[in-house]
Amino acid sequence: MTQPVSPPRDSTAQVPSAGRLPGWRHLVARADVRTLSLVGVLAVLVVIGGATKPDEFLDTRNLQLVLTQASVIGVVTVGMTFVITSGGIDLSVGAIVALASVWATTVATQEYGFAGILFTAVVVGVGCGLVNGLLVAYGGMVPFIATLAMLASARGLALQITEGRTQIVTVDGVLNLGERDSYVLGIPPLVLVFAVVTAIGWLVLNRTTFGRRTVAVGGNAEAARLAGIDVRRQRLYLYLLSGLCCGIAAFLLVILSGSGQNTNGNLYELDAIAAAIIGGTLLSGGRGTITGSVLGVLIFTTITNIFALNNLQSDVQQIAKGAIIVAAVLVQRRTASTT
């Protein structure tokens, strides 16, 4: 009896075609290119700053100032990166920072010293994040609308608490952290906090189940639900995380400015979203990068510093930032269409 002859195996299905990498390697290579591109942009900005104002820009104190200023918005951006990766948005981060900073610097709060200010800032931030999360995850509200409502409410409450006045911090333990004597090996404490938050954020997003669930929800919420992920609870946790980052940033801002004002955190939401986008986080969700977001923060902060040192008008600075954002989004769309 003749044995059936099996069809020849298609060897080309087992080996990637020439010039093409397997899917995961292709993604890694593309991520590396994106990161290197951001590092290149930052290097160019440093060269420009050194060429236009060599004595001032390259001064150690100025570089410490750039990193310190980047630390506050950088912590906010870490939280924003998680939210955007999940397919959401948080327009209230700047207002939450303002509310947390003024609530933490009231006379009653300052009576409890350093711990009272830190605790209040964090609790207010987490509380606002909880409200956002409940409205989005369980209230069924669109993130844009829910966080826009929080923006207006938090700003209004911050104004009501301060009555339009600046609240001066009198707690030495807080003020001393902003002095040069508190620097560790020449590094400001705020920068160290930013580095810790960044490291934790990177580990959580890239090395934990929580991070994988965040990416899954952003990529396809329905598929994530069918896979057993509690999408609503995950979104609640993400807005809680964003609120926590805002609370930490508010405390850093209090240290940096030595005061609490209802105008604190102005336009932080736009800067955080912009930094995340140019860093490679997809605005539609499903992909996020902490490293890219941090590089985006450093790029924007360096641009601001260069413009300030060269006495250039702020409107030109905003135009430059807008152009960078548009370019980043166009690159994202082109990258997405080729994959």
Short mmCIF file of C-alpha atoms in Angstrom, two decimals:
data_model
loop_
_atom_site.label_atom_id
_atom_site.label_comp_id
_atom_site.label_asym_id
_atom_site.label_seq_id
_atom_site.Cartn_x
_atom_site.Cartn_y
_atom_site.Cartn_z
CA MET A 1 0.00 0.00 0.00
CA THR A 2 1.38 3.35 -1.00
CA GLN A 3 2.11 5.67 1.89
CA PRO A 4 0.68 9.17 1.51
CA VAL A 5 3.33 11.71 0.80
CA SER A 6 3.17 14.77 3.01
CA PRO A 7 3.60 18.07 1.26
CA PRO A 8 7.00 19.66 1.60
CA ARG A 9 7.33 22.04 4.51
CA ASP A 10 7.62 25.67 3.67
CA SER A 11 10.95 26.60 5.20
CA THR A 12 10.33 30.27 4.57
CA ALA A 13 7.60 30.23 7.22
CA GLN A 14 10.15 29.22 9.84
CA VAL A 15 12.83 31.78 9.03
CA PRO A 16 12.26 35.53 8.93
CA SER A 17 12.68 37.01 5.50
CA ALA A 18 15.91 38.80 4.78
CA GLY A 19 16.09 42.32 6.06
CA ARG A 20 13.28 41.80 8.55
CA LEU A 21 13.46 41.20 12.27
CA PRO A 22 11.02 39.15 14.35
CA GLY A 23 8.20 41.27 15.78
CA TRP A 24 9.57 41.80 19.27
CA ARG A 25 13.07 42.57 18.01
CA HIS A 26 11.66 45.04 15.55
CA LEU A 27 9.84 46.83 18.38
CA VAL A 28 12.97 46.92 20.52
CA ALA A 29 15.05 48.27 17.65
CA ARG A 30 12.44 50.94 16.93
CA ALA A 31 12.30 51.92 20.61
CA ASP A 32 16.09 52.23 20.70
CA VAL A 33 16.04 54.49 17.64
CA ARG A 34 13.37 56.65 19.24
CA THR A 35 15.32 56.96 22.49
CA LEU A 36 18.56 57.73 20.68
CA SER A 37 16.77 60.38 18.64
CA LEU A 38 15.56 62.09 21.82
CA VAL A 39 19.04 61.92 23.31
CA GLY A 40 20.33 63.47 20.10
CA VAL A 41 17.81 66.33 20.31
CA LEU A 42 18.79 66.95 23.93
CA ALA A 43 22.48 66.94 22.97
CA VAL A 44 21.83 69.48 20.22
CA LEU A 45 20.02 71.73 22.70
CA VAL A 46 22.94 71.50 25.11
CA VAL A 47 25.31 72.49 22.29
CA ILE A 48 23.07 75.42 21.37
CA GLY A 49 22.88 76.57 24.97
CA GLY A 50 26.62 76.23 25.40
CA ALA A 51 27.27 78.14 22.18
CA THR A 52 24.89 81.04 22.87
CA LYS A 53 25.56 81.46 26.61
CA PRO A 54 28.62 79.35 27.47
CA ASP A 55 29.42 80.96 30.82
CA GLU A 56 25.83 80.90 32.04
CA PHE A 57 24.29 77.77 30.53
CA LEU A 58 27.16 75.41 31.34
CA ASP A 59 27.51 76.78 34.86
CA THR A 60 26.97 74.07 37.48
CA ARG A 61 24.30 76.08 39.26
CA ASN A 62 22.32 76.55 36.06
CA LEU A 63 22.47 72.86 35.22
CA GLN A 64 21.30 72.07 38.76
CA LEU A 65 18.45 74.55 38.26
CA VAL A 66 17.40 72.87 35.00
CA LEU A 67 17.29 69.46 36.67
CA THR A 68 15.43 70.84 39.69
CA GLN A 69 12.78 72.49 37.54
CA ALA A 70 12.45 69.32 35.47
CA SER A 71 11.91 67.29 38.64
CA VAL A 72 8.54 68.80 39.52
CA ILE A 73 6.90 68.45 36.11
CA GLY A 74 8.80 65.19 35.61
CA VAL A 75 7.07 63.48 38.54
CA VAL A 76 3.71 64.59 37.13
CA THR A 77 4.70 63.26 33.71
CA VAL A 78 5.45 59.80 35.10
CA GLY A 79 1.86 59.54 36.34
CA MET A 80 0.53 61.02 33.10
CA THR A 81 2.45 58.41 31.08
CA PHE A 82 0.58 55.60 32.82
CA VAL A 83 -2.80 57.25 32.23
CA ILE A 84 -2.14 57.92 28.54
CA THR A 85 -0.76 54.41 28.03
CA SER A 86 -4.10 53.07 29.25
CA GLY A 87 -5.93 55.15 26.65
CA GLY A 88 -7.02 57.88 29.09
CA ILE A 89 -6.08 61.50 29.71
CA ASP A 90 -5.79 63.70 32.79
CA LEU A 91 -6.30 67.41 32.27
CA SER A 92 -6.47 68.14 35.99
CA VAL A 93 -2.86 67.45 37.05
CA GLY A 94 -1.86 71.12 37.17
CA ALA A 95 -4.92 72.08 39.20
CA ILE A 96 -4.36 69.15 41.57
CA VAL A 97 -0.78 70.29 42.13
CA ALA A 98 -2.06 73.78 42.93
CA LEU A 99 -4.73 72.53 45.33
CA ALA A 100 -2.34 70.14 47.09
CA SER A 101 0.31 72.84 47.47
CA VAL A 102 -2.03 75.44 48.99
CA TRP A 103 -3.78 72.93 51.24
CA ALA A 104 -0.41 71.73 52.48
CA THR A 105 0.80 75.26 53.28
CA THR A 106 -2.12 76.58 55.29
CA VAL A 107 -1.29 77.82 58.79
CA ALA A 108 -3.17 74.90 60.34
CA THR A 109 -1.23 72.35 58.30
CA GLN A 110 2.16 73.93 58.94
CA GLU A 111 1.62 73.52 62.67
CA TYR A 112 2.26 69.79 62.13
CA GLY A 113 5.64 70.53 60.57
CA PHE A 114 7.38 68.67 57.76
CA ALA A 115 5.32 65.49 58.10
CA GLY A 116 2.06 67.43 58.09
CA ILE A 117 2.89 69.25 54.86
CA LEU A 118 4.05 66.09 53.09
CA PHE A 119 1.10 64.03 54.31
CA THR A 120 -1.44 66.67 53.30
CA ALA A 121 0.02 67.15 49.83
CA VAL A 122 -0.01 63.41 49.13
CA VAL A 123 -3.50 62.83 50.58
CA VAL A 124 -5.02 65.72 48.60
CA GLY A 125 -3.39 64.44 45.40
CA VAL A 126 -4.59 60.87 45.95
CA GLY A 127 -8.06 62.11 46.93
CA CYS A 128 -8.43 64.05 43.69
CA GLY A 129 -7.14 61.05 41.75
CA LEU A 130 -9.74 58.88 43.49
CA VAL A 131 -12.54 61.19 42.37
CA ASN A 132 -11.23 61.18 38.80
CA GLY A 133 -10.93 57.40 38.84
CA LEU A 134 -14.42 56.83 40.19
CA LEU A 135 -15.95 59.18 37.62
CA VAL A 136 -14.10 57.59 34.70
CA ALA A 137 -14.05 53.93 35.73
CA TYR A 138 -17.37 53.51 37.51
CA GLY A 139 -19.28 56.63 36.50
CA GLY A 140 -18.78 55.99 32.81
CA MET A 141 -17.64 59.56 32.13
CA VAL A 142 -15.26 60.36 29.30
CA PRO A 143 -11.80 61.05 30.82
CA PHE A 144 -11.61 64.41 29.03
CA ILE A 145 -14.84 65.62 30.67
CA ALA A 146 -14.22 64.14 34.12
CA THR A 147 -10.72 65.56 34.46
CA LEU A 148 -11.77 68.89 32.94
CA ALA A 149 -14.39 69.17 35.70
CA MET A 150 -11.71 68.36 38.28
CA LEU A 151 -9.47 71.02 36.75
CA ALA A 152 -12.10 73.71 37.24
CA SER A 153 -13.11 72.51 40.72
CA ALA A 154 -9.56 72.15 42.05
CA ARG A 155 -8.53 75.57 40.75
CA GLY A 156 -11.60 77.14 42.29
CA LEU A 157 -11.03 75.46 45.64
CA ALA A 158 -7.36 76.46 45.64
CA LEU A 159 -8.37 80.08 45.02
CA GLN A 160 -10.94 79.89 47.80
CA ILE A 161 -8.42 78.54 50.30
CA THR A 162 -5.79 81.18 49.56
CA GLU A 163 -8.20 84.05 48.82
CA GLY A 164 -5.74 85.02 46.11
CA ARG A 165 -2.81 85.39 48.54
CA THR A 166 0.53 83.61 48.61
CA GLN A 167 0.98 81.29 51.58
CA ILE A 168 4.56 81.45 52.89
CA VAL A 169 6.16 78.31 54.30
CA THR A 170 7.76 78.79 57.72
CA VAL A 171 8.78 75.18 58.45
CA ASP A 172 12.59 75.02 58.44
CA GLY A 173 12.66 71.30 57.64
CA VAL A 174 10.94 72.01 54.31
CA LEU A 175 12.84 75.17 53.44
CA ASN A 176 16.22 73.60 54.17
CA LEU A 177 15.70 71.00 51.44
CA GLY A 178 15.86 73.80 48.90
CA GLU A 179 19.23 75.06 50.16
CA ARG A 180 22.56 74.04 48.66
CA ASP A 181 23.70 72.60 51.99
CA SER A 182 21.18 69.79 51.52
CA TYR A 183 22.60 68.69 48.16
CA VAL A 184 23.93 65.14 48.02
CA LEU A 185 27.18 65.00 46.03
CA GLY A 186 26.08 68.16 44.27
CA ILE A 187 22.65 66.74 43.41
CA PRO A 188 19.55 68.59 44.72
CA PRO A 189 17.17 66.47 46.83
CA LEU A 190 14.34 67.18 44.37
CA VAL A 191 16.34 65.56 41.58
CA LEU A 192 16.94 62.49 43.74
CA VAL A 193 13.19 62.18 44.40
CA PHE A 194 12.53 62.50 40.67
CA ALA A 195 15.10 59.79 39.94
CA VAL A 196 13.48 57.43 42.46
CA VAL A 197 9.98 58.06 41.08
CA THR A 198 11.26 57.51 37.54
CA ALA A 199 12.98 54.26 38.46
CA ILE A 200 9.90 52.93 40.23
CA GLY A 201 7.67 54.01 37.34
CA TRP A 202 9.92 52.25 34.82
CA LEU A 203 9.95 49.05 36.84
CA VAL A 204 6.18 49.07 37.35
CA LEU A 205 5.40 49.71 33.68
CA ASN A 206 7.94 47.30 32.23
CA ARG A 207 8.42 44.57 34.79
CA THR A 208 5.11 44.02 36.59
CA THR A 209 1.67 42.61 35.90
CA PHE A 210 0.23 46.06 36.62
CA GLY A 211 2.24 47.52 33.75
CA ARG A 212 1.22 44.78 31.35
CA ARG A 213 -2.42 45.26 32.28
CA THR A 214 -2.08 49.00 31.70
CA VAL A 215 -0.75 48.41 28.18
CA ALA A 216 -3.43 45.82 27.50
CA VAL A 217 -6.25 48.14 28.56
CA GLY A 218 -4.85 50.90 26.36
CA GLY A 219 -4.39 48.61 23.38
CA ASN A 220 -7.87 47.07 23.46
CA ALA A 221 -10.05 47.45 26.54
CA GLU A 222 -12.61 44.88 25.42
CA ALA A 223 -9.97 42.26 24.67
CA ALA A 224 -8.40 42.98 28.05
CA ARG A 225 -11.77 42.45 29.74
CA LEU A 226 -12.28 39.15 27.94
CA ALA A 227 -8.81 38.11 29.05
CA GLY A 228 -9.87 38.49 32.67
CA ILE A 229 -8.57 41.98 33.46
CA ASP A 230 -10.83 44.14 35.61
CA VAL A 231 -10.66 47.19 33.32
CA ARG A 232 -12.61 49.49 35.62
CA ARG A 233 -10.46 48.72 38.64
CA GLN A 234 -7.29 49.13 36.58
CA ARG A 235 -8.39 52.57 35.41
CA LEU A 236 -9.22 53.56 38.99
CA TYR A 237 -5.73 52.54 40.10
CA LEU A 238 -4.16 54.54 37.27
CA TYR A 239 -5.90 57.78 38.25
CA LEU A 240 -4.95 57.12 41.87
CA LEU A 241 -1.35 56.80 40.68
CA SER A 242 -1.61 60.05 38.74
CA GLY A 243 -3.01 61.79 41.83
CA LEU A 244 -0.18 60.39 43.96
CA CYS A 245 2.40 61.79 41.54
CA CYS A 246 0.64 65.18 41.65
CA GLY A 247 0.80 65.15 45.45
CA ILE A 248 4.53 64.39 45.42
CA ALA A 249 5.09 67.08 42.78
CA ALA A 250 3.15 69.60 44.90
CA PHE A 251 5.44 68.90 47.85
CA LEU A 252 8.51 69.35 45.63
CA LEU A 253 7.09 72.62 44.34
CA VAL A 254 6.55 73.84 47.90
CA ILE A 255 10.21 73.09 48.62
CA LEU A 256 11.33 74.84 45.43
CA SER A 257 9.23 78.00 45.87
CA GLY A 258 8.88 78.10 49.65
CA SER A 259 5.21 78.92 49.28
CA GLY A 260 1.81 77.74 48.16
CA GLN A 261 -0.17 79.60 45.49
CA ASN A 262 -3.38 78.94 43.63
CA THR A 263 -1.49 79.60 40.37
CA ASN A 264 0.94 76.74 40.98
CA GLY A 265 1.04 74.05 38.32
CA ASN A 266 -0.23 76.35 35.60
CA LEU A 267 -0.28 74.47 32.26
CA TYR A 268 1.39 71.43 33.82
CA GLU A 269 -1.20 69.26 32.11
CA LEU A 270 -0.10 70.44 28.68
CA ASP A 271 3.61 70.10 29.46
CA ALA A 272 3.14 66.60 30.87
CA ILE A 273 1.06 65.42 27.92
CA ALA A 274 3.51 66.97 25.46
CA ALA A 275 6.53 65.39 27.17
CA ALA A 276 4.88 61.97 27.15
CA ILE A 277 3.90 62.25 23.49
CA ILE A 278 7.28 63.36 22.17
CA GLY A 279 8.79 60.63 24.34
CA GLY A 280 6.94 57.99 22.36
CA THR A 281 3.81 57.30 24.41
CA LEU A 282 0.86 56.82 22.07
CA LEU A 283 -1.95 59.29 22.69
CA SER A 284 -4.41 56.59 21.64
CA GLY A 285 -3.02 54.21 24.27
CA GLY A 286 -1.38 50.81 24.11
CA ARG A 287 2.23 51.95 24.30
CA GLY A 288 4.12 53.96 26.88
CA THR A 289 7.72 54.68 27.76
CA ILE A 290 8.94 56.22 31.00
CA THR A 291 12.43 56.78 29.60
CA GLY A 292 11.06 58.70 26.63
CA SER A 293 8.79 60.80 28.85
CA VAL A 294 11.71 61.79 31.06
CA LEU A 295 13.75 62.76 28.01
CA GLY A 296 10.77 64.80 26.79
CA VAL A 297 10.66 66.66 30.12
CA LEU A 298 14.39 67.40 29.94
CA ILE A 299 14.05 68.66 26.37
CA PHE A 300 11.25 71.07 27.24
CA THR A 301 12.98 72.28 30.40
CA THR A 302 16.22 72.86 28.51
CA ILE A 303 14.39 74.83 25.81
CA THR A 304 12.80 77.02 28.48
CA ASN A 305 16.17 77.62 30.13
CA ILE A 306 17.88 78.53 26.84
CA PHE A 307 15.11 80.96 25.95
CA ALA A 308 15.31 82.58 29.39
CA LEU A 309 19.09 82.98 29.27
CA ASN A 310 18.88 84.57 25.82
CA ASN A 311 16.06 86.92 26.89
CA LEU A 312 13.74 85.59 24.19
CA GLN A 313 10.03 86.20 24.51
CA SER A 314 7.84 83.49 25.99
CA ASP A 315 5.51 83.52 22.98
CA VAL A 316 8.35 82.32 20.74
CA GLN A 317 9.05 79.60 23.29
CA GLN A 318 5.44 78.42 23.15
CA ILE A 319 5.54 78.38 19.35
CA ALA A 320 8.68 76.22 19.46
CA LYS A 321 7.03 73.80 21.89
CA GLY A 322 3.94 73.62 19.69
CA ALA A 323 6.05 72.81 16.64
CA ILE A 324 7.83 70.04 18.53
CA ILE A 325 4.51 68.52 19.62
CA VAL A 326 3.11 68.57 16.07
CA ALA A 327 6.28 66.99 14.72
CA ALA A 328 6.17 64.26 17.37
CA VAL A 329 2.54 63.39 16.60
CA LEU A 330 3.24 63.24 12.86
CA VAL A 331 6.18 60.91 13.48
CA GLN A 332 3.95 58.72 15.65
CA ARG A 333 1.30 58.47 12.93
CA ARG A 334 3.87 57.60 10.30
CA THR A 335 5.44 54.97 12.57
CA ALA A 336 2.04 53.46 13.33
CA SER A 337 1.10 53.28 9.65
CA THR A 338 4.28 51.36 8.78
CA THR A 339 3.81 48.66 11.43
#
